[in-house]
XYZ file of C-alpha atoms in Angstrom:
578
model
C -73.691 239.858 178.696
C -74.131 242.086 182.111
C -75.692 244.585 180.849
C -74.462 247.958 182.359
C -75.462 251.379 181.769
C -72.806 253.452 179.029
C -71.444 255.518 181.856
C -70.687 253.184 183.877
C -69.291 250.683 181.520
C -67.452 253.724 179.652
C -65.842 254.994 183.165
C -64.628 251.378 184.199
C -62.550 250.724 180.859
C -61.154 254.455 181.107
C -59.839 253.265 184.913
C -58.589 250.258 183.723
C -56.316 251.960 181.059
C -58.483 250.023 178.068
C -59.512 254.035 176.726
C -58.695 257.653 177.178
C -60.934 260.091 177.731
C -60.978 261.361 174.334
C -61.816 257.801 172.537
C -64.636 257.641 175.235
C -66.336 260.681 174.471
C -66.247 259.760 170.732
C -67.347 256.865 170.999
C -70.411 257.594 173.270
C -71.035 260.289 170.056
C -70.844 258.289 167.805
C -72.716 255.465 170.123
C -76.087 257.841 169.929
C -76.026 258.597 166.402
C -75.969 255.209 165.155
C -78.734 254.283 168.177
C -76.464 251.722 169.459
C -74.877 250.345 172.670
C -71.372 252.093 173.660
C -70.138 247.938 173.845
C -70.569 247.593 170.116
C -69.120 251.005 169.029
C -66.215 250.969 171.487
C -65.382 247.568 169.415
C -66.417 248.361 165.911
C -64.054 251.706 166.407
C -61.148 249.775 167.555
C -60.589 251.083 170.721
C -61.210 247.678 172.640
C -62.237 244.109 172.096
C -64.980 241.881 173.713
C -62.251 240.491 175.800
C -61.029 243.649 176.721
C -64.507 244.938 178.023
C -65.412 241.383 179.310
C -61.951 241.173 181.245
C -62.231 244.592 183.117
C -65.459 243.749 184.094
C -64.422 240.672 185.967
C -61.940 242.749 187.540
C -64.451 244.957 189.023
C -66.900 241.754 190.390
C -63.664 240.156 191.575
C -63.512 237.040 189.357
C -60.752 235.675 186.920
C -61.084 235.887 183.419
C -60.461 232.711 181.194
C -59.703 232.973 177.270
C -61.706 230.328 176.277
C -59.281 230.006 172.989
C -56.473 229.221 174.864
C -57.059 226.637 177.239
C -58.109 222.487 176.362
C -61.634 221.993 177.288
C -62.352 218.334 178.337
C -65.470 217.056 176.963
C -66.342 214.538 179.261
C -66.062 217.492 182.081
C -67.795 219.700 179.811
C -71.002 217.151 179.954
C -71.298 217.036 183.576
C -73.657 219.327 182.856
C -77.275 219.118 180.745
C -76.728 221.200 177.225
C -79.978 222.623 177.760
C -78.759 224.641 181.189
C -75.352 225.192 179.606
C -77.095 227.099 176.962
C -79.849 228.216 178.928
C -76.878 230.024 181.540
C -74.673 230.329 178.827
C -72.114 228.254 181.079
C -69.367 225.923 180.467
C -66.777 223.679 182.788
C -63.355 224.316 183.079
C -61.874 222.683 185.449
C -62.380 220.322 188.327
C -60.071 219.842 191.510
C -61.736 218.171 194.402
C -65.032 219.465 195.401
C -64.424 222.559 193.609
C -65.761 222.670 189.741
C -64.258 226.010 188.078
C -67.206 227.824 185.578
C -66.488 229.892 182.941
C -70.100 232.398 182.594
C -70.821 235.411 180.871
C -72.605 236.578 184.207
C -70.947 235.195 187.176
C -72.964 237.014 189.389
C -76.423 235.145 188.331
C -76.953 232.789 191.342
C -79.514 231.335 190.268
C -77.311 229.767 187.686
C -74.495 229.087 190.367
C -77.543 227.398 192.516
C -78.966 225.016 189.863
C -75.572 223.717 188.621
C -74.559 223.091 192.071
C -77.415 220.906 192.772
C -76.792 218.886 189.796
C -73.238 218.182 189.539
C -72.598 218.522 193.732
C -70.264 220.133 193.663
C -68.520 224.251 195.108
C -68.826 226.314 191.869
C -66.374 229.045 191.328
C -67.274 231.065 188.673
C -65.023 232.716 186.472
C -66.011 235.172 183.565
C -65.610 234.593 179.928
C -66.795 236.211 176.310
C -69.945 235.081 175.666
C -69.070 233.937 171.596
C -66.637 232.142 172.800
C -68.766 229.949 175.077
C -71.176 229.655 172.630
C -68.134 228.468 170.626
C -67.754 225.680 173.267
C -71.049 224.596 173.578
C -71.285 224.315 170.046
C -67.876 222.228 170.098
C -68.134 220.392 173.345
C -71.838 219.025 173.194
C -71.853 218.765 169.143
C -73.367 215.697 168.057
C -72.772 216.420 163.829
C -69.558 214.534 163.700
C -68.192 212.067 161.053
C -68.821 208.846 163.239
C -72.533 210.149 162.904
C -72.252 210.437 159.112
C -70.870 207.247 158.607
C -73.246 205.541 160.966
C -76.217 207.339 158.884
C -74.387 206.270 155.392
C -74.441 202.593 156.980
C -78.253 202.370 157.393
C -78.577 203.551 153.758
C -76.410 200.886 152.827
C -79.285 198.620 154.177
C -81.800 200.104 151.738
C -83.055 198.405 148.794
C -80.975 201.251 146.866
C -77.907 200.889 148.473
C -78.089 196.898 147.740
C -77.477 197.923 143.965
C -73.793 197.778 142.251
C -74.129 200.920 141.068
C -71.747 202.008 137.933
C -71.235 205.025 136.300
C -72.940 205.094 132.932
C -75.987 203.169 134.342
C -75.992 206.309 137.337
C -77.349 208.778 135.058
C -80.745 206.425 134.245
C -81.991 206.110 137.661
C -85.822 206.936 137.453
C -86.633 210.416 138.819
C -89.278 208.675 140.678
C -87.051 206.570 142.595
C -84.635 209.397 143.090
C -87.278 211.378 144.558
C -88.154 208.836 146.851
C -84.648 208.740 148.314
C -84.165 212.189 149.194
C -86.819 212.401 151.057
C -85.987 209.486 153.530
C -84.627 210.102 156.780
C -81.250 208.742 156.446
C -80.351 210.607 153.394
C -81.669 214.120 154.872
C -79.622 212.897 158.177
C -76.780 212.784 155.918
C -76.726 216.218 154.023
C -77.607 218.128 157.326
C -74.769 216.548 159.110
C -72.326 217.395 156.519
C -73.405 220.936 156.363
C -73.440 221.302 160.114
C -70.137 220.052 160.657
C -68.638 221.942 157.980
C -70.284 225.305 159.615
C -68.599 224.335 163.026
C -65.384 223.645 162.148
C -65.185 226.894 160.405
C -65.272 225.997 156.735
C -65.640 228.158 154.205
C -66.682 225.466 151.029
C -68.030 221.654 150.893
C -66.438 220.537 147.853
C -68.566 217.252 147.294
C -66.488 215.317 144.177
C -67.913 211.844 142.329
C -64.700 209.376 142.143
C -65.104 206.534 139.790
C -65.834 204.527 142.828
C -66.645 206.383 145.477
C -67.491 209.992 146.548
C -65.129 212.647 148.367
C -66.497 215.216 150.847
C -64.196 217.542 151.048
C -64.065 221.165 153.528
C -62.140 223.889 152.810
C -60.958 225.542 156.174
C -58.863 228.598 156.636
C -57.874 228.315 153.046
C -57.067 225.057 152.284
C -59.173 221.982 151.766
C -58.870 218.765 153.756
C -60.677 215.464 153.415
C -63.363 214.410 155.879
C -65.015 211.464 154.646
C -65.647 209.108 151.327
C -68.563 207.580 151.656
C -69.687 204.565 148.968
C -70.640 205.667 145.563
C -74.037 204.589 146.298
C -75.245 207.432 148.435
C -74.035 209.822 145.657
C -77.270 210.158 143.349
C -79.654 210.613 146.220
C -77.001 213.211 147.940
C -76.525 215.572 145.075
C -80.522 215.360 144.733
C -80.925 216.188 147.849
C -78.794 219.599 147.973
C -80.249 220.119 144.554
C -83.933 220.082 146.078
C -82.666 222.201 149.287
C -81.011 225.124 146.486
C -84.443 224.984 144.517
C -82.644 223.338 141.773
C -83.271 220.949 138.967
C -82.880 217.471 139.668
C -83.800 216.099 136.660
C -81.252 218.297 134.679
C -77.714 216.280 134.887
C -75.554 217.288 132.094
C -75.074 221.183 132.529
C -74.206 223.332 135.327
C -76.505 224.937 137.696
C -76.371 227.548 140.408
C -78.676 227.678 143.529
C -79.373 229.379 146.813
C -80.059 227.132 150.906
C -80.678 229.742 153.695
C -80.487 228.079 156.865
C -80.205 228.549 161.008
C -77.712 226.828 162.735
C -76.968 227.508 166.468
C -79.167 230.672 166.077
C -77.397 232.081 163.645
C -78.314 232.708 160.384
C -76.215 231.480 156.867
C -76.149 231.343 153.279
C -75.142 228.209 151.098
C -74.480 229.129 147.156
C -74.512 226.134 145.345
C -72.963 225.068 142.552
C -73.276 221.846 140.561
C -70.900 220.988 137.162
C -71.081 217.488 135.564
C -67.812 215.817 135.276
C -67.349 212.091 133.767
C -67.890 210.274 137.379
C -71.377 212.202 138.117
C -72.222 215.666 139.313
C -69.764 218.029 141.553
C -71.119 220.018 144.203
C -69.408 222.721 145.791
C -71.290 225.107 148.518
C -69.926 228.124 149.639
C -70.472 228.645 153.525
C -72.166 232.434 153.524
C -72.116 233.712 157.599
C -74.184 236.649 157.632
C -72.986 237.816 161.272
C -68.806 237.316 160.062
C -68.966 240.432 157.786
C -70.144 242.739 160.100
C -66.164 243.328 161.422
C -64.387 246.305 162.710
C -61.246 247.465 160.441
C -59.622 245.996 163.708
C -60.484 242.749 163.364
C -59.156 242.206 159.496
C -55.210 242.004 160.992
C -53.716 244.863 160.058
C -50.615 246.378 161.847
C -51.142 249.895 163.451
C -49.400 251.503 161.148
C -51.303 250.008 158.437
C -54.892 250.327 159.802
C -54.462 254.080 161.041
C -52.836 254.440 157.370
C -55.880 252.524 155.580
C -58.600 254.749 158.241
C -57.246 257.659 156.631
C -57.904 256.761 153.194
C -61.506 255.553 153.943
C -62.808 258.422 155.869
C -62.101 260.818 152.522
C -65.072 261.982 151.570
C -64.578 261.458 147.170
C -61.998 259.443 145.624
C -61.388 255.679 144.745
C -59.934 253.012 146.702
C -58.676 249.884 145.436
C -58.710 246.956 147.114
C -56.298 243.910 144.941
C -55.455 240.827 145.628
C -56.195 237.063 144.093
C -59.066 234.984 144.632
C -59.997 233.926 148.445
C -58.292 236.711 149.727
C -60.311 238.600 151.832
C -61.420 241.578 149.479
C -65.064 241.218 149.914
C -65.026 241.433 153.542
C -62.573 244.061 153.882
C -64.794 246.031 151.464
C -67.704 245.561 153.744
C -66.212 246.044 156.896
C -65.391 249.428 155.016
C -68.935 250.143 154.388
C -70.023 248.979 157.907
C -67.539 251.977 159.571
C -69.340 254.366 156.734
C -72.476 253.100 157.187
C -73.946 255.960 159.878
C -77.116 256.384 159.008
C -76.021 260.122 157.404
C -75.090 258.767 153.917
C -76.545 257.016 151.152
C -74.671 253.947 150.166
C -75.243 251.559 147.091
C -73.687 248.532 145.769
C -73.661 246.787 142.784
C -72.349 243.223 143.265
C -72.302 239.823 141.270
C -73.761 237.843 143.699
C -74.766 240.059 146.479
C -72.737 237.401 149.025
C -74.306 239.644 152.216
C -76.976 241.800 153.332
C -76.130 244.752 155.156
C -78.865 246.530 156.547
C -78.685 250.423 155.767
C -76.983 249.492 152.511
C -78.972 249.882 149.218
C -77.343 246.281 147.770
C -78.165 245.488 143.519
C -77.228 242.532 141.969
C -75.971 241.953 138.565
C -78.242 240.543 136.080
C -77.135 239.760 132.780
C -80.060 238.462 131.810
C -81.933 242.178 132.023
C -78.806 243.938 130.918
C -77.893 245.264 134.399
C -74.166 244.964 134.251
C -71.464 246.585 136.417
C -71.169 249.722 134.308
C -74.925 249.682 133.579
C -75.920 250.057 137.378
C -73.094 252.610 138.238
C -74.412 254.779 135.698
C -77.844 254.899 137.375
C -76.547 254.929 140.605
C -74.748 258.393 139.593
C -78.967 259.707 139.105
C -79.768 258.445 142.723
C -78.014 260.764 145.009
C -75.625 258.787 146.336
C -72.509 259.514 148.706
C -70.719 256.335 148.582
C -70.762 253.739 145.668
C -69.475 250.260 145.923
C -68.286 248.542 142.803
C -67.826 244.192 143.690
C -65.301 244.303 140.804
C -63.603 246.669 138.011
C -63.477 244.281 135.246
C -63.790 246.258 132.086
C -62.787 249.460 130.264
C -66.648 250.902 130.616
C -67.098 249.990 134.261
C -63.485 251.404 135.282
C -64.195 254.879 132.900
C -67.903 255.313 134.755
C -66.037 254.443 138.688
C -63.506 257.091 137.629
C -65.674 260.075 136.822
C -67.771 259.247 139.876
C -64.971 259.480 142.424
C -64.024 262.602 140.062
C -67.204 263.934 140.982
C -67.660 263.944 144.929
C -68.292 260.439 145.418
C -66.532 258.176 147.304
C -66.264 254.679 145.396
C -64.869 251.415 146.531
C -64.044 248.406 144.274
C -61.943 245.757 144.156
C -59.097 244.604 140.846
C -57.189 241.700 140.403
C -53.552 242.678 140.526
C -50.715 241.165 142.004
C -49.726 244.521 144.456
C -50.854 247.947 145.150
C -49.030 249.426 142.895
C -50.278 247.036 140.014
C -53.780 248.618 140.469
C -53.176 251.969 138.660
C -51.571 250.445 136.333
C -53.961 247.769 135.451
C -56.865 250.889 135.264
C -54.542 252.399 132.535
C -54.176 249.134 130.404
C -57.885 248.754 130.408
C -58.192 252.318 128.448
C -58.519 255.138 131.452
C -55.994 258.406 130.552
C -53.587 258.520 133.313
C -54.586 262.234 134.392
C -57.446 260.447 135.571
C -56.438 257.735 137.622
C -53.657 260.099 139.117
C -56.779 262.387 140.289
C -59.217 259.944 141.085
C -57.306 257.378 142.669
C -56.679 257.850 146.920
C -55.547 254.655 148.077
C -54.755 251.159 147.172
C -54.931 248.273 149.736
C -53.277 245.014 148.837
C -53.441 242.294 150.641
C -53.608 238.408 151.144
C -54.347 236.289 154.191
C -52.234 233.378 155.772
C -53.412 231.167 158.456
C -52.643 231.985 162.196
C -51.317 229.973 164.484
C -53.219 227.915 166.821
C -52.725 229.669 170.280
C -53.251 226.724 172.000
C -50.482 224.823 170.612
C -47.974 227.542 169.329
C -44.205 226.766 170.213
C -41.275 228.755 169.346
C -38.172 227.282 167.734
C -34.881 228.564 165.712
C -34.634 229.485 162.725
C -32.180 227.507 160.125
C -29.560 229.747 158.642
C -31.369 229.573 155.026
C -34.234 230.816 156.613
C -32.863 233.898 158.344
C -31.015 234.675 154.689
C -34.575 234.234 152.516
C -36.222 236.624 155.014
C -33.447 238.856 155.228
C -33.208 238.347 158.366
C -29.131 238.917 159.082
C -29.267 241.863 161.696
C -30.356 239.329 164.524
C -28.118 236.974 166.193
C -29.120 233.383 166.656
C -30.255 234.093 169.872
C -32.363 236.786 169.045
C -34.885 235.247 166.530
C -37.115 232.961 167.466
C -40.019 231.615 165.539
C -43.127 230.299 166.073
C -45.178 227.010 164.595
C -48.248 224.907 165.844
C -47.368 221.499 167.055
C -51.005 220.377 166.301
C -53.742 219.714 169.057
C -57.722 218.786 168.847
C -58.904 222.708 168.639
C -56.820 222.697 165.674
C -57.238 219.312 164.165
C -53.497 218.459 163.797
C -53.125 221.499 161.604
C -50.844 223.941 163.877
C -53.281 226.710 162.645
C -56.763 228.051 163.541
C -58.410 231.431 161.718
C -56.444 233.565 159.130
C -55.060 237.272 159.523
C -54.675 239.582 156.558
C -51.229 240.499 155.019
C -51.237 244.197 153.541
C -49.648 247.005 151.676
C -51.181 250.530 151.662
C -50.389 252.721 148.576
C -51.298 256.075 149.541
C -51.439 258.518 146.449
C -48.536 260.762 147.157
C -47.322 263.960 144.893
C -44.373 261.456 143.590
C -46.717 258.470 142.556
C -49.196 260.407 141.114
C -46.124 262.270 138.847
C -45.618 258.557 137.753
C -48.995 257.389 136.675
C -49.285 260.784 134.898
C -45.941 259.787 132.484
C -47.253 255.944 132.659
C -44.194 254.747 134.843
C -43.834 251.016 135.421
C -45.387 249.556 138.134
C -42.075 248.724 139.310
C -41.193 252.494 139.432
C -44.663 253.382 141.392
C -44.037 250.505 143.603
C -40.105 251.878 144.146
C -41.461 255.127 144.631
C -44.549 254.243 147.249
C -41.743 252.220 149.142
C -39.339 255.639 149.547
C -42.388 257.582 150.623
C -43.219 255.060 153.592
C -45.144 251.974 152.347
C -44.704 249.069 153.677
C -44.409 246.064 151.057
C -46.668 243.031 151.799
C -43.231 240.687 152.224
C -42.445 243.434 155.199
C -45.600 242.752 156.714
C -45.358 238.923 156.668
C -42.533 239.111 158.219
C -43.418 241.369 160.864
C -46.151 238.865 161.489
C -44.285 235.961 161.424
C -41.682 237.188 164.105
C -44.763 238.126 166.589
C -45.343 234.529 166.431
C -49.059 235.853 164.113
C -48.254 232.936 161.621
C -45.705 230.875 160.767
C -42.559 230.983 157.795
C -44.017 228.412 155.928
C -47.223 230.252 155.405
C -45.358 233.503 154.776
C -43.846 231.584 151.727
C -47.017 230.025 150.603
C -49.313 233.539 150.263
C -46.839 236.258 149.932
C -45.216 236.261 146.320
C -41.475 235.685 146.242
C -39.230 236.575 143.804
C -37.053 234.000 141.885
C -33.955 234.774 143.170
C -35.185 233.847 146.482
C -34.880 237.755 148.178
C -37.963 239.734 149.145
């Protein structure tokens, strides 16, 4: 990135309308206390995005600015120039008409950049200025060599080995000598393998590598914004030597076959740094591996960047910057808790407080954030740890999950007591929170005092911007979404036709899909006479609340995501209405 002083970056995105005066000067405040650049605080407040900063600063120099995300990048265009300068310049090809070839750069005024690609590819360069993640993003796409072709070319040289001669079945799997074993995970062609498959899986975005034994083969499986797709099934051959070999990277036991285990990989990819946990389970066809795709630098997110409306977020701000109470977060599994509970703590996270967490696993490291894992082993449980933590001064306590009557009674009485305590519970809505903390044994009095805010929420996929159409909606669709105030030609909306950025899908990243539950006067007169969660939710609805089906829908008619995934995350009720 250009690198600018903070006055002159902070007076060129108040011209350009990105700012007002006021969000400048707190920023820059708020900029020297953490001992950071304005840039990053202007974007983890909020108040602007990388594009927005990178875009007025192309203004100023007099070049165009491309979103990378929305255009098709040819690959064979892309490789007109070496990898090593496109990284080196951080560079990429957009275009090419004539004699003119069109460069997206995060500098566009280094000409010594400009100079060397000229001489190479011979042709006028015309720079234009881009975010510089997303042309890391292309490089990482464009000049990519971990694809499946290379996979299956790998699993075809171990076909040639003397192991992959063998027929090789299921019950005589499980006596292949450890010695032998051994031996084959630490040949080239089976590390090849492994790496590919967890390098491809990190740049397409995927969140798991479900690795399954068939009776007769093996199934590789990623899970990517949600939902899992197959990506190869290589020959039930390479399966032995595979799971041994992500079993030796985790520092597990390869000899051990018949119960589960759990293991750690830390690895670099593209610079950055990530986190496999690993998990193996025997099933009747062989071992099951599933790794869960840790990226340290994805948690460190602004409130702005989790989807929330502006309503919602300045509603959900509100709530966090309290200085005692509890806030919930609920939703199921895989729905984005964890990360909105650490972007939380990264906007608390100042360098004034004293923060402490007590997870099971600690999924990130956040530096500045005293972080404790669960250990059963030693006895240090949920409730355990939070009642230490109460001895160690702390201002802000993080709780990964309420899941018992002694963990929820000790998180109470803290946020009774001047702290401010964040945890997540497995409910179906906001309102289902409080009264899931009185089923599991806390008086009512004290959730209605302790309680601030609940946040529920679940996340759909978004729609690929690069292939997004609009269409109209059938009749039976404008009824289910309750929809009948428009006229036909009112409503549009919006689905991906499918294109190579999106892998046929129609859908690239996922947004979040929230209700806030604000403790009014009127809930907290519920909770205190143990009203149904139906009457809280009634009552949080009259006082402003927007229900998650409201926010779906709001989503889906800004063309965010499409009906079909509104149906698939956001509970409906039987009857078919909202």
């Amino acid at each position: 990135m250009i690198t600018r002083s903070n006055e002159d970056l902070g007076r060129l995105l108040v011209e350009e309308g990105f700012i007002t005066e006021r969000q400048l000067e707190k920023a820059k405040a708020d900029a020297e206390r953490r001992g950071e650049p304005l840039q990053k605080t202007l974007v983890s407040m909020g108040f602007v995005s990388d594009k927005d900063i990178v875009e007025s600063m192309g203004k100023q120099m007099g070049v165009a600015f491309v979103d990378l995300d929305r255009i098709d990048l040819d690959v064979d265009l892309a490789k007109s120039i070496p990898e090593h300068l496109a990284q080196r310049y951080k560079v990429i090809p957009v275009a090419q008409k004539d004699n003119r070839l069109t460069l997206a750069m995060v500098d566009p005024l280094n000409v010594l950049a400009i100079d060397d690609i000229r001489l190479i590819t011979g042709f006028d360069i015309e720079p234009v200025i881009a975010t510089e993640e997303e042309i890391l993003k292309a490089i990482a796409r464009l000049f990519g060599v971990t694809d499946m072709v290379a996979v299956e070319d790998t699993v075809k040289e171990i076909s040639a080995t003397e192991f992959g001669a063998m027929e090789v079945e299921d019950e005589i799997e499980e006596e292949i000598a450890l010695d032998k074993l051994k031996e084959l995970v630490d040949e080239a062609p089976i590390v090849r393998v492994v790496n590919l498959i967890i390098s491809q899986a990190i740049n397409d975005k995927a969140s798991d590598i479900h690795i399954e034994p068939e009776a007769r083969s093996v199934r590789v499986r990623y899970r990517v914004d949600g939902v899992l797709h197959d990506v190869m099934s290589p020959p039930k051959h390479i399966q032995a030597p595979m799971v041994s070999r992500i079993k030796i990277m985790a520092t597990m036991d390869i000899a051990e076959r018949r119960i589960p285990q759990d293991g750690k990989i830390h690895l670099r990819h593209d610079g950055r740094e990530f986190d496999l946990r690993v998990s193996t389970v025997p099933t009747i066809h062989g071992e099951k591996v599933v790794m869960r795709i840790l990226d340290k630098g994805s948690v460190m997110l602004g409130l702005n960047k989790l989807g929330f409306s502006e309503e919602n977020q300045r509603l959900f701000e509100d709530v966090v910057e309290k200085p005692y109470g509890m806030i919930l977060v609920t939703g199921p599994t895989g729905s984005g808790k964890s990360t909105t509970l650490y972007s939380c703590l990264n906007k608390l996270n100042t360098g004034t407080t004293n923060i402490l967490t007590i997870e099971d696993p600690v999924e990130y490291q956040l530096p500045g954030v005293n972080q404790v894992q669960v250990n059963t082993k030693a006895n240090l449980t949920f409730a355990s740890a939070l009642r230490s933590f109460l001895r160690q001064d702390p201002d802000i306590i993080m709780v990964g999950e309420i899941r018992d009557q002694e963990t929820a009674r000790i998180a109470v009485e803290a946020a009774l007591t001047g702290h401010l305590v964040l945890s997540t519970l497995h409910t179906n809505d906001a309102a289902g929170a409080v009264s899931r903390l009185i089923e599991m044994g806390v008086e009512p009095f004290l959730v209605a005092s302790s309680v601030i805010g609940v946040l529920g929420q679940r996340l759909a996929r978004t729609i690929c911007p690069n292939c997004k159409e609009s269409y109209s909606p059938t009749p039976e669709a404008v009824k289910r979404f309750g929809l009948a105030m428009y006229s036909d030609s009112e409503l549009s909306f919006y689905r991906g036709r499918g294109c190579d950025h999106c892998k046929m899908t129609g859908y690239r990243g996922r947004t979040g899909i929230h209700e806030i539950m604000p403790m009014t006067d009127r809930v907290r007169g519920l909770v205190l006479h143990r009203s149904s969660t139906a009457e809280i939710k009634q009552a949080a609805t009259e006082d402003g609340m927007r229900v998650m089906q409201e926010d779906g829908i709001n989503k889906v008619l800004a063309g965010v995501t499409s009906m079909e995934e509104c149906l698939r995350v956001v509970y409906v009720e039987s009857t078919g209405e909202w």
